[in-house]
């Protein structure tokens, strides 16, 4: 029987859940999988053991049920040999308590840096990236200035996660930057880098239907030669929603000939929506396979990533490159790491990234007519960037699963052997003690000698 893996994710969907599902699908031939969408005491469990479509069941922890019993019973019910943590924000206290008490191996994939900083992106009270400050006093003052995090003791926060990581069987990060950032705060455990297999690979392999023949509808834009800059995905404050709004306002204020199209949605506008002057368009949700046609339909020249903080991988960068467009990204995080030296895009300088007006001027220079050859060359290079496949990602992860479960099985076998050996020794030791006590007793008189006398 194949060994079982329980994947734990939060209830917010997004790239974390997408990655977990992709990994499950790509490694089902080697391991049985369950996906737990953990939200407080309610966990939705999807069992991928047999059917192509997983069977789903909701488990609810009892009001006074200890977390170790809840997770232990769950693992016993679904024959789980290994727990893979992807995001524990929906069950942090419970899962930490349970794993500390249970004898089951577990590992963690670094989808974000919330173990080091509860803001996730190392953002200060002004929403600016702190570039990974580690000093506890500075971090405490920073959190105290943010109402959402003011009650958090950063020393205790990091100590709890350090203890969790110390007992982990493996740590995985999708980029070298993410691995280095985690090790900066928790240097006790090495991190293995395994890049995420990206939706962009699927889009590239999708064939002609993704290249325009059956293009999804785009909102109309004037064909007047004004360059269109695309932004992708679900864009909230962390991904630069407010920065995008300020750049749009500057376009209007200064009369800069640019348009922005968000292929995706914002926290304040889910779309489809357009401003009357067509300077800003929000397309709405999209499927990765639709992206090449959408970018072509909107005549996008460049894709911008106005993120407020660092990303650990970025599926949307992979999607963009698979569609053959160049990018401009912040000079840090996995975006900076992946784009630097690629020839398929540009990095804002730190000074530019700190100032939306400078960001905008750099964009305008890149999409100007006299830079068309450089844009075309960068787009062609984007199509040649090697991107990890699902098979590669799954194979490397399965190797880690197999090593972790083998170590755990070996430890259990050694413990069982030791217990059996001790149990076999105990009866002999007891018999020896009885014989020793009997040998020390004084000899009892022989009743036959009394009768003879």
Short mmCIF file of C-alpha atoms in Angstrom, two decimals:
data_model
loop_
_atom_site.label_atom_id
_atom_site.label_comp_id
_atom_site.label_asym_id
_atom_site.label_seq_id
_atom_site.Cartn_x
_atom_site.Cartn_y
_atom_site.Cartn_z
CA UNK A 1 0.00 0.00 0.00
CA UNK A 2 1.32 3.45 -0.94
CA UNK A 3 2.13 5.81 1.89
CA UNK A 4 -0.19 8.74 2.55
CA UNK A 5 0.54 12.48 2.62
CA UNK A 6 -1.72 15.10 4.21
CA UNK A 7 -1.34 18.58 2.67
CA UNK A 8 -2.46 21.46 4.90
CA UNK A 9 -3.47 24.78 3.32
CA UNK A 10 -5.42 27.85 4.43
CA UNK A 11 -8.89 28.70 3.17
CA UNK A 12 -7.92 31.61 0.90
CA UNK A 13 -7.18 29.70 -2.29
CA UNK A 14 -4.61 31.39 -4.53
CA UNK A 15 -1.17 30.19 -5.49
CA UNK A 16 -0.61 28.12 -2.35
CA UNK A 17 -3.64 25.91 -2.91
CA UNK A 18 -2.94 25.79 -6.64
CA UNK A 19 0.57 24.49 -5.98
CA UNK A 20 -0.63 21.85 -3.50
CA UNK A 21 -3.22 20.55 -5.96
CA UNK A 22 -0.72 20.49 -8.83
CA UNK A 23 1.76 18.57 -6.69
CA UNK A 24 -0.91 16.08 -5.67
CA UNK A 25 -1.96 15.47 -9.25
CA UNK A 26 1.62 15.03 -10.46
CA UNK A 27 2.66 12.56 -7.74
CA UNK A 28 -0.43 10.36 -7.32
CA UNK A 29 1.34 7.37 -8.81
CA UNK A 30 3.84 7.36 -5.93
CA UNK A 31 1.88 8.53 -2.87
CA UNK A 32 -1.70 8.69 -1.68
CA UNK A 33 -2.81 12.25 -0.93
CA UNK A 34 -5.33 14.12 1.17
CA UNK A 35 -5.78 17.89 1.01
CA UNK A 36 -6.90 19.63 4.21
CA UNK A 37 -8.34 23.12 3.81
CA UNK A 38 -8.02 24.12 7.45
CA UNK A 39 -10.14 26.97 8.81
CA UNK A 40 -10.10 27.00 12.58
CA UNK A 41 -11.84 23.94 13.98
CA UNK A 42 -13.41 23.05 10.62
CA UNK A 43 -11.28 21.14 8.16
CA UNK A 44 -12.45 20.15 4.68
CA UNK A 45 -10.63 16.96 3.70
CA UNK A 46 -10.32 15.92 0.07
CA UNK A 47 -9.25 12.28 -0.26
CA UNK A 48 -7.46 11.50 -3.52
CA UNK A 49 -6.85 7.84 -2.67
CA UNK A 50 -8.79 6.22 -5.50
CA UNK A 51 -11.24 8.23 -7.56
CA UNK A 52 -10.08 10.75 -10.14
CA UNK A 53 -12.26 13.32 -8.42
CA UNK A 54 -11.51 13.43 -4.70
CA UNK A 55 -14.08 12.50 -2.10
CA UNK A 56 -14.66 15.42 0.28
CA UNK A 57 -15.65 15.31 3.93
CA UNK A 58 -15.79 18.02 6.58
CA UNK A 59 -14.33 17.28 10.00
CA UNK A 60 -15.00 19.51 12.98
CA UNK A 61 -12.91 19.46 16.13
CA UNK A 62 -14.99 19.02 19.28
CA UNK A 63 -15.28 21.93 21.71
CA UNK A 64 -12.96 20.27 24.24
CA UNK A 65 -11.13 17.87 21.93
CA UNK A 66 -7.34 18.19 22.24
CA UNK A 67 -5.62 19.13 19.01
CA UNK A 68 -3.25 16.12 19.13
CA UNK A 69 -6.25 13.80 19.30
CA UNK A 70 -8.03 15.60 16.44
CA UNK A 71 -5.03 15.45 14.10
CA UNK A 72 -4.00 12.00 15.28
CA UNK A 73 -7.45 10.57 14.61
CA UNK A 74 -7.53 12.28 11.21
CA UNK A 75 -4.16 10.75 10.26
CA UNK A 76 -5.28 7.32 11.47
CA UNK A 77 -8.56 7.54 9.55
CA UNK A 78 -6.85 8.37 6.26
CA UNK A 79 -3.68 6.30 6.86
CA UNK A 80 -1.38 9.34 6.78
CA UNK A 81 2.37 8.76 7.05
CA UNK A 82 3.56 12.33 6.43
CA UNK A 83 2.13 15.84 6.86
CA UNK A 84 3.09 18.53 4.35
CA UNK A 85 2.42 22.04 5.66
CA UNK A 86 1.84 24.69 3.00
CA UNK A 87 0.15 27.42 5.04
CA UNK A 88 -1.01 27.12 8.66
CA UNK A 89 -2.56 30.57 9.09
CA UNK A 90 -6.02 29.00 9.37
CA UNK A 91 -5.02 26.63 12.20
CA UNK A 92 -1.71 27.92 13.56
CA UNK A 93 -2.12 27.27 17.29
CA UNK A 94 -3.76 23.90 16.83
CA UNK A 95 -1.37 22.42 14.29
CA UNK A 96 1.70 23.57 16.24
CA UNK A 97 0.36 21.93 19.41
CA UNK A 98 -0.64 18.75 17.60
CA UNK A 99 2.63 18.20 15.75
CA UNK A 100 4.63 18.84 18.91
CA UNK A 101 2.77 15.99 20.63
CA UNK A 102 2.44 13.46 17.79
CA UNK A 103 5.04 11.07 16.46
CA UNK A 104 4.38 11.76 12.78
CA UNK A 105 6.91 13.32 10.37
CA UNK A 106 6.08 16.61 8.73
CA UNK A 107 7.64 19.21 6.47
CA UNK A 108 6.98 22.73 5.26
CA UNK A 109 7.01 24.61 1.95
CA UNK A 110 7.84 28.32 2.18
CA UNK A 111 5.01 29.96 0.25
CA UNK A 112 5.44 33.17 2.24
CA UNK A 113 7.51 34.45 5.16
CA UNK A 114 4.76 34.65 7.80
CA UNK A 115 6.82 32.49 10.20
CA UNK A 116 9.34 35.34 10.39
CA UNK A 117 6.96 38.31 10.16
CA UNK A 118 3.18 38.33 10.71
CA UNK A 119 2.80 41.06 8.06
CA UNK A 120 3.97 38.32 5.63
CA UNK A 121 5.79 40.75 3.32
CA UNK A 122 7.95 42.57 5.90
CA UNK A 123 5.85 45.72 5.61
CA UNK A 124 6.11 48.63 8.02
CA UNK A 125 3.28 50.92 9.16
CA UNK A 126 3.57 52.91 5.91
CA UNK A 127 3.29 49.76 3.81
CA UNK A 128 6.95 49.84 2.82
CA UNK A 129 9.23 46.81 2.62
CA UNK A 130 11.74 46.80 5.50
CA UNK A 131 14.25 44.61 3.63
CA UNK A 132 14.09 41.90 6.31
CA UNK A 133 15.01 43.49 9.58
CA UNK A 134 15.80 40.82 12.18
CA UNK A 135 16.30 42.95 15.30
CA UNK A 136 13.49 42.04 17.69
CA UNK A 137 13.23 45.50 19.28
CA UNK A 138 12.88 47.19 15.88
CA UNK A 139 10.33 44.61 14.76
CA UNK A 140 8.33 45.02 18.00
CA UNK A 141 8.10 48.77 17.49
CA UNK A 142 7.07 48.24 13.86
CA UNK A 143 4.28 45.83 14.78
CA UNK A 144 3.10 48.06 17.65
CA UNK A 145 2.46 50.80 15.07
CA UNK A 146 0.15 48.53 13.07
CA UNK A 147 -3.22 47.87 14.76
CA UNK A 148 -3.64 44.46 13.12
CA UNK A 149 -0.36 43.22 14.62
CA UNK A 150 0.08 45.33 17.75
CA UNK A 151 -0.76 42.47 20.13
CA UNK A 152 1.87 40.10 18.71
CA UNK A 153 5.03 39.40 20.68
CA UNK A 154 7.54 38.95 17.86
CA UNK A 155 10.05 37.11 20.06
CA UNK A 156 7.45 34.54 21.08
CA UNK A 157 6.09 34.41 17.51
CA UNK A 158 9.46 33.46 16.06
CA UNK A 159 10.27 31.09 18.93
CA UNK A 160 7.10 29.07 18.28
CA UNK A 161 7.86 28.76 14.59
CA UNK A 162 11.52 27.99 15.27
CA UNK A 163 10.44 25.03 17.43
CA UNK A 164 8.06 23.86 14.70
CA UNK A 165 10.76 24.05 12.02
CA UNK A 166 13.37 22.39 14.26
CA UNK A 167 11.36 19.15 14.34
CA UNK A 168 10.49 19.20 10.63
CA UNK A 169 11.63 16.40 8.34
CA UNK A 170 12.13 18.77 5.41
CA UNK A 171 11.90 22.40 4.33
CA UNK A 172 11.26 23.39 0.70
CA UNK A 173 11.36 26.84 -0.93
CA UNK A 174 10.42 27.69 -4.53
CA UNK A 175 13.30 30.16 -4.99
CA UNK A 176 16.77 30.74 -3.62
CA UNK A 177 15.63 34.12 -2.29
CA UNK A 178 12.82 32.49 -0.26
CA UNK A 179 15.22 29.88 1.12
CA UNK A 180 17.78 32.51 2.10
CA UNK A 181 15.14 34.72 3.71
CA UNK A 182 13.85 31.86 5.86
CA UNK A 183 17.38 30.86 6.83
CA UNK A 184 18.07 34.48 7.85
CA UNK A 185 15.55 34.12 10.66
CA UNK A 186 15.76 30.35 11.26
CA UNK A 187 19.30 29.23 10.38
CA UNK A 188 19.08 25.91 12.21
CA UNK A 189 17.63 23.95 9.29
CA UNK A 190 18.78 23.86 5.64
CA UNK A 191 16.19 24.57 2.95
CA UNK A 192 15.90 22.70 -0.36
CA UNK A 193 15.02 24.82 -3.40
CA UNK A 194 12.44 23.27 -5.75
CA UNK A 195 10.89 25.75 -8.17
CA UNK A 196 7.14 25.64 -8.61
CA UNK A 197 5.82 24.21 -11.85
CA UNK A 198 3.99 27.14 -13.31
CA UNK A 199 0.69 27.68 -15.11
CA UNK A 200 2.77 29.39 -17.77
CA UNK A 201 4.11 26.02 -18.85
CA UNK A 202 0.57 24.76 -19.35
CA UNK A 203 -0.33 27.88 -21.33
CA UNK A 204 2.71 27.40 -23.56
CA UNK A 205 1.76 23.77 -24.17
CA UNK A 206 -1.89 24.61 -24.79
CA UNK A 207 -1.51 24.89 -28.53
CA UNK A 208 -3.09 27.21 -31.05
CA UNK A 209 -6.25 27.84 -29.06
CA UNK A 210 -4.22 29.90 -26.56
CA UNK A 211 -2.61 32.01 -29.27
CA UNK A 212 -5.64 33.91 -30.49
CA UNK A 213 -7.89 31.63 -32.57
CA UNK A 214 -10.47 31.41 -29.75
CA UNK A 215 -9.49 34.53 -27.85
CA UNK A 216 -11.58 35.35 -24.76
CA UNK A 217 -13.38 38.67 -24.99
CA UNK A 218 -11.39 41.70 -23.91
CA UNK A 219 -12.85 45.09 -23.07
CA UNK A 220 -12.50 47.54 -25.98
CA UNK A 221 -9.60 49.97 -26.08
CA UNK A 222 -8.95 52.65 -28.72
CA UNK A 223 -6.43 51.55 -31.33
CA UNK A 224 -4.63 54.89 -31.21
CA UNK A 225 -1.05 53.82 -30.56
CA UNK A 226 -1.09 54.61 -26.84
CA UNK A 227 0.98 51.87 -25.15
CA UNK A 228 -0.83 49.44 -22.84
CA UNK A 229 0.87 48.22 -19.67
CA UNK A 230 -0.57 45.02 -18.19
CA UNK A 231 -0.70 44.00 -14.54
CA UNK A 232 -1.73 40.43 -13.70
CA UNK A 233 -3.52 38.51 -11.00
CA UNK A 234 -5.34 39.24 -7.77
CA UNK A 235 -3.93 42.63 -6.80
CA UNK A 236 -4.39 43.81 -3.24
CA UNK A 237 -2.20 46.19 -1.22
CA UNK A 238 0.60 43.60 -1.00
CA UNK A 239 0.71 43.19 -4.79
CA UNK A 240 0.69 46.95 -5.32
CA UNK A 241 -2.97 47.96 -5.68
CA UNK A 242 -2.45 51.40 -4.13
CA UNK A 243 0.74 51.94 -6.14
CA UNK A 244 -1.14 51.09 -9.34
CA UNK A 245 -3.87 53.56 -8.43
CA UNK A 246 -1.29 56.29 -7.82
CA UNK A 247 0.40 55.62 -11.16
CA UNK A 248 -2.96 55.85 -12.93
CA UNK A 249 -3.59 59.18 -11.19
CA UNK A 250 -0.16 60.44 -12.32
CA UNK A 251 -0.89 59.41 -15.92
CA UNK A 252 -3.97 61.63 -15.83
CA UNK A 253 -2.32 64.47 -13.93
CA UNK A 254 0.74 64.68 -16.18
CA UNK A 255 -0.92 63.66 -19.45
CA UNK A 256 1.43 60.73 -19.98
CA UNK A 257 0.38 58.62 -23.01
CA UNK A 258 -0.05 55.26 -21.24
CA UNK A 259 -2.89 52.89 -20.35
CA UNK A 260 -3.05 50.23 -17.66
CA UNK A 261 -4.99 46.98 -17.95
CA UNK A 262 -5.33 44.71 -14.94
CA UNK A 263 -5.94 41.19 -16.23
CA UNK A 264 -7.31 39.91 -12.97
CA UNK A 265 -8.98 41.95 -10.23
CA UNK A 266 -8.30 44.40 -7.42
CA UNK A 267 -9.34 44.36 -3.81
CA UNK A 268 -11.64 47.31 -4.53
CA UNK A 269 -12.75 46.39 -8.08
CA UNK A 270 -13.32 42.84 -9.30
CA UNK A 271 -14.27 43.83 -12.84
CA UNK A 272 -14.93 43.85 -15.65
CA UNK A 273 -14.66 47.63 -15.43
CA UNK A 274 -13.19 50.57 -17.32
CA UNK A 275 -12.66 54.20 -16.48
CA UNK A 276 -14.37 56.62 -18.86
CA UNK A 277 -11.03 57.84 -20.18
CA UNK A 278 -9.83 54.21 -20.71
CA UNK A 279 -6.66 54.92 -18.72
CA UNK A 280 -7.57 52.03 -16.38
CA UNK A 281 -9.25 48.73 -17.26
CA UNK A 282 -9.98 45.83 -14.91
CA UNK A 283 -10.62 42.70 -16.96
CA UNK A 284 -11.64 40.32 -14.14
CA UNK A 285 -10.66 36.73 -13.50
CA UNK A 286 -8.91 34.71 -16.17
CA UNK A 287 -7.58 31.19 -16.71
CA UNK A 288 -3.85 30.76 -17.37
CA UNK A 289 -4.54 29.27 -20.80
CA UNK A 290 -6.39 32.46 -21.78
CA UNK A 291 -3.56 34.82 -20.95
CA UNK A 292 -1.64 34.89 -24.26
CA UNK A 293 -4.82 35.78 -26.14
CA UNK A 294 -5.83 38.39 -23.57
CA UNK A 295 -2.45 40.09 -23.64
CA UNK A 296 -2.62 40.14 -27.44
CA UNK A 297 -6.21 41.42 -27.38
CA UNK A 298 -5.24 44.32 -25.14
CA UNK A 299 -2.08 44.96 -27.21
CA UNK A 300 0.07 44.92 -24.06
CA UNK A 301 3.69 45.88 -24.63
CA UNK A 302 4.99 45.24 -21.12
CA UNK A 303 3.80 43.55 -17.90
CA UNK A 304 4.52 45.44 -14.69
CA UNK A 305 4.74 44.01 -11.16
CA UNK A 306 4.21 46.94 -8.73
CA UNK A 307 4.45 44.71 -5.63
CA UNK A 308 4.79 46.43 -2.26
CA UNK A 309 6.95 43.62 -0.88
CA UNK A 310 8.85 40.52 -1.97
CA UNK A 311 7.35 37.43 -3.56
CA UNK A 312 8.63 33.91 -3.01
CA UNK A 313 8.10 32.73 -6.60
CA UNK A 314 5.38 34.40 -8.76
CA UNK A 315 3.23 32.22 -10.98
CA UNK A 316 2.23 35.31 -12.96
CA UNK A 317 5.83 35.92 -14.00
CA UNK A 318 5.92 32.41 -15.44
CA UNK A 319 2.60 33.04 -17.21
CA UNK A 320 3.90 36.29 -18.69
CA UNK A 321 7.07 34.75 -20.05
CA UNK A 322 5.15 31.81 -21.51
CA UNK A 323 3.01 34.36 -23.34
CA UNK A 324 6.14 35.99 -24.81
CA UNK A 325 6.07 39.38 -23.07
CA UNK A 326 8.83 41.17 -21.17
CA UNK A 327 8.39 42.42 -17.61
CA UNK A 328 9.50 45.10 -15.19
CA UNK A 329 9.75 44.06 -11.54
CA UNK A 330 10.98 45.28 -8.12
CA UNK A 331 14.68 44.83 -7.37
CA UNK A 332 14.17 42.23 -4.64
CA UNK A 333 12.52 38.93 -3.79
CA UNK A 334 12.02 36.07 -6.21
CA UNK A 335 10.92 38.50 -8.94
CA UNK A 336 14.26 40.29 -8.84
CA UNK A 337 16.13 37.00 -8.61
CA UNK A 338 14.37 35.45 -11.59
CA UNK A 339 14.47 38.49 -13.87
CA UNK A 340 18.02 39.71 -13.18
CA UNK A 341 20.28 38.66 -16.01
CA UNK A 342 17.47 36.87 -17.86
CA UNK A 343 17.32 39.25 -20.80
CA UNK A 344 13.52 38.94 -20.58
CA UNK A 345 12.79 42.06 -18.56
CA UNK A 346 14.04 44.86 -16.36
CA UNK A 347 14.31 45.71 -12.67
CA UNK A 348 13.33 49.05 -11.21
CA UNK A 349 16.14 50.49 -9.13
CA UNK A 350 15.42 50.81 -5.42
CA UNK A 351 15.08 54.58 -5.83
CA UNK A 352 12.56 54.10 -8.65
CA UNK A 353 10.60 51.48 -6.72
CA UNK A 354 10.22 53.83 -3.75
CA UNK A 355 8.62 56.55 -5.91
CA UNK A 356 5.62 55.91 -8.19
CA UNK A 357 6.51 58.90 -10.38
CA UNK A 358 9.94 57.40 -11.09
CA UNK A 359 8.39 53.96 -11.64
CA UNK A 360 6.06 55.47 -14.19
CA UNK A 361 8.80 57.39 -16.02
CA UNK A 362 10.85 54.19 -16.33
CA UNK A 363 7.84 52.38 -17.78
CA UNK A 364 7.24 55.18 -20.28
CA UNK A 365 10.85 54.99 -21.48
CA UNK A 366 10.69 51.21 -21.92
CA UNK A 367 7.54 51.27 -24.07
CA UNK A 368 8.54 54.30 -26.13
CA UNK A 369 8.70 53.76 -29.89
CA UNK A 370 12.47 54.20 -29.97
CA UNK A 371 12.82 51.21 -27.57
CA UNK A 372 10.66 48.87 -29.68
CA UNK A 373 13.60 46.68 -30.74
CA UNK A 374 14.64 46.09 -27.12
CA UNK A 375 11.06 45.20 -26.16
CA UNK A 376 10.80 42.76 -29.04
CA UNK A 377 14.11 41.14 -28.16
CA UNK A 378 13.13 40.78 -24.49
CA UNK A 379 9.79 39.24 -25.48
CA UNK A 380 11.52 36.71 -27.72
CA UNK A 381 13.90 35.85 -24.90
CA UNK A 382 10.95 35.35 -22.54
CA UNK A 383 9.70 32.46 -24.66
CA UNK A 384 13.03 30.66 -24.26
CA UNK A 385 13.31 30.92 -20.46
CA UNK A 386 13.39 27.36 -19.06
CA UNK A 387 10.43 26.74 -16.79
CA UNK A 388 10.10 23.78 -14.41
CA UNK A 389 7.59 21.12 -15.37
CA UNK A 390 5.13 19.37 -13.09
CA UNK A 391 7.01 16.11 -13.60
CA UNK A 392 10.32 17.62 -12.47
CA UNK A 393 8.79 19.35 -9.47
CA UNK A 394 6.93 16.21 -8.40
CA UNK A 395 9.93 13.91 -8.84
CA UNK A 396 12.15 16.04 -6.62
CA UNK A 397 9.43 16.40 -3.98
CA UNK A 398 8.70 12.66 -4.00
CA UNK A 399 12.39 11.98 -3.30
CA UNK A 400 12.05 14.13 -0.18
CA UNK A 401 8.82 12.37 0.85
CA UNK A 402 10.45 8.96 0.47
CA UNK A 403 13.48 9.95 2.51
CA UNK A 404 11.31 11.44 5.28
CA UNK A 405 8.97 8.45 5.54
CA UNK A 406 11.91 5.99 5.40
CA UNK A 407 13.64 7.80 8.25
CA UNK A 408 10.45 7.80 10.28
CA UNK A 409 9.84 4.10 9.61
CA UNK A 410 13.43 3.31 10.59
CA UNK A 411 13.06 5.25 13.84
CA UNK A 412 9.82 3.46 14.66
CA UNK A 413 11.35 0.07 13.87
CA UNK A 414 14.35 0.84 16.08
CA UNK A 415 12.06 1.94 18.91
CA UNK A 416 9.91 -1.17 18.54
CA UNK A 417 12.99 -3.41 18.52
CA UNK A 418 14.27 -1.72 21.67
CA UNK A 419 10.90 -2.18 23.40
CA UNK A 420 10.73 -5.84 22.36
CA UNK A 421 14.27 -6.43 23.58
CA UNK A 422 13.49 -4.82 26.92
CA UNK A 423 10.32 -6.86 27.23
CA UNK A 424 12.23 -10.09 26.60
CA UNK A 425 14.80 -9.18 29.25
CA UNK A 426 12.27 -8.34 31.93
CA UNK A 427 11.02 -11.94 32.68
CA UNK A 428 14.58 -13.27 32.99
CA UNK A 429 15.53 -10.41 35.25
CA UNK A 430 12.46 -11.02 37.43
CA UNK A 431 13.22 -14.75 37.69
CA UNK A 432 16.81 -13.98 38.60
CA UNK A 433 15.70 -11.66 41.40
CA UNK A 434 13.29 -14.29 42.75
CA UNK A 435 16.01 -16.95 42.79
CA UNK A 436 18.41 -14.57 44.49
CA UNK A 437 15.89 -13.82 47.23
CA UNK A 438 15.23 -17.53 47.75
CA UNK A 439 18.93 -18.28 48.00
CA UNK A 440 19.30 -15.71 50.78
CA UNK A 441 16.50 -17.20 52.98
CA UNK A 442 17.59 -19.33 55.99
CA UNK A 443 17.09 -23.07 55.52
CA UNK A 444 13.78 -24.35 56.98
CA UNK A 445 13.92 -27.35 59.42
CA UNK A 446 13.29 -30.76 57.87
CA UNK A 447 10.07 -32.12 59.42
CA UNK A 448 11.31 -35.66 58.95
CA UNK A 449 14.18 -34.99 61.39
CA UNK A 450 11.72 -33.99 64.14
CA UNK A 451 9.62 -37.12 63.64
CA UNK A 452 12.70 -39.33 63.81
CA UNK A 453 13.75 -37.88 67.14
#
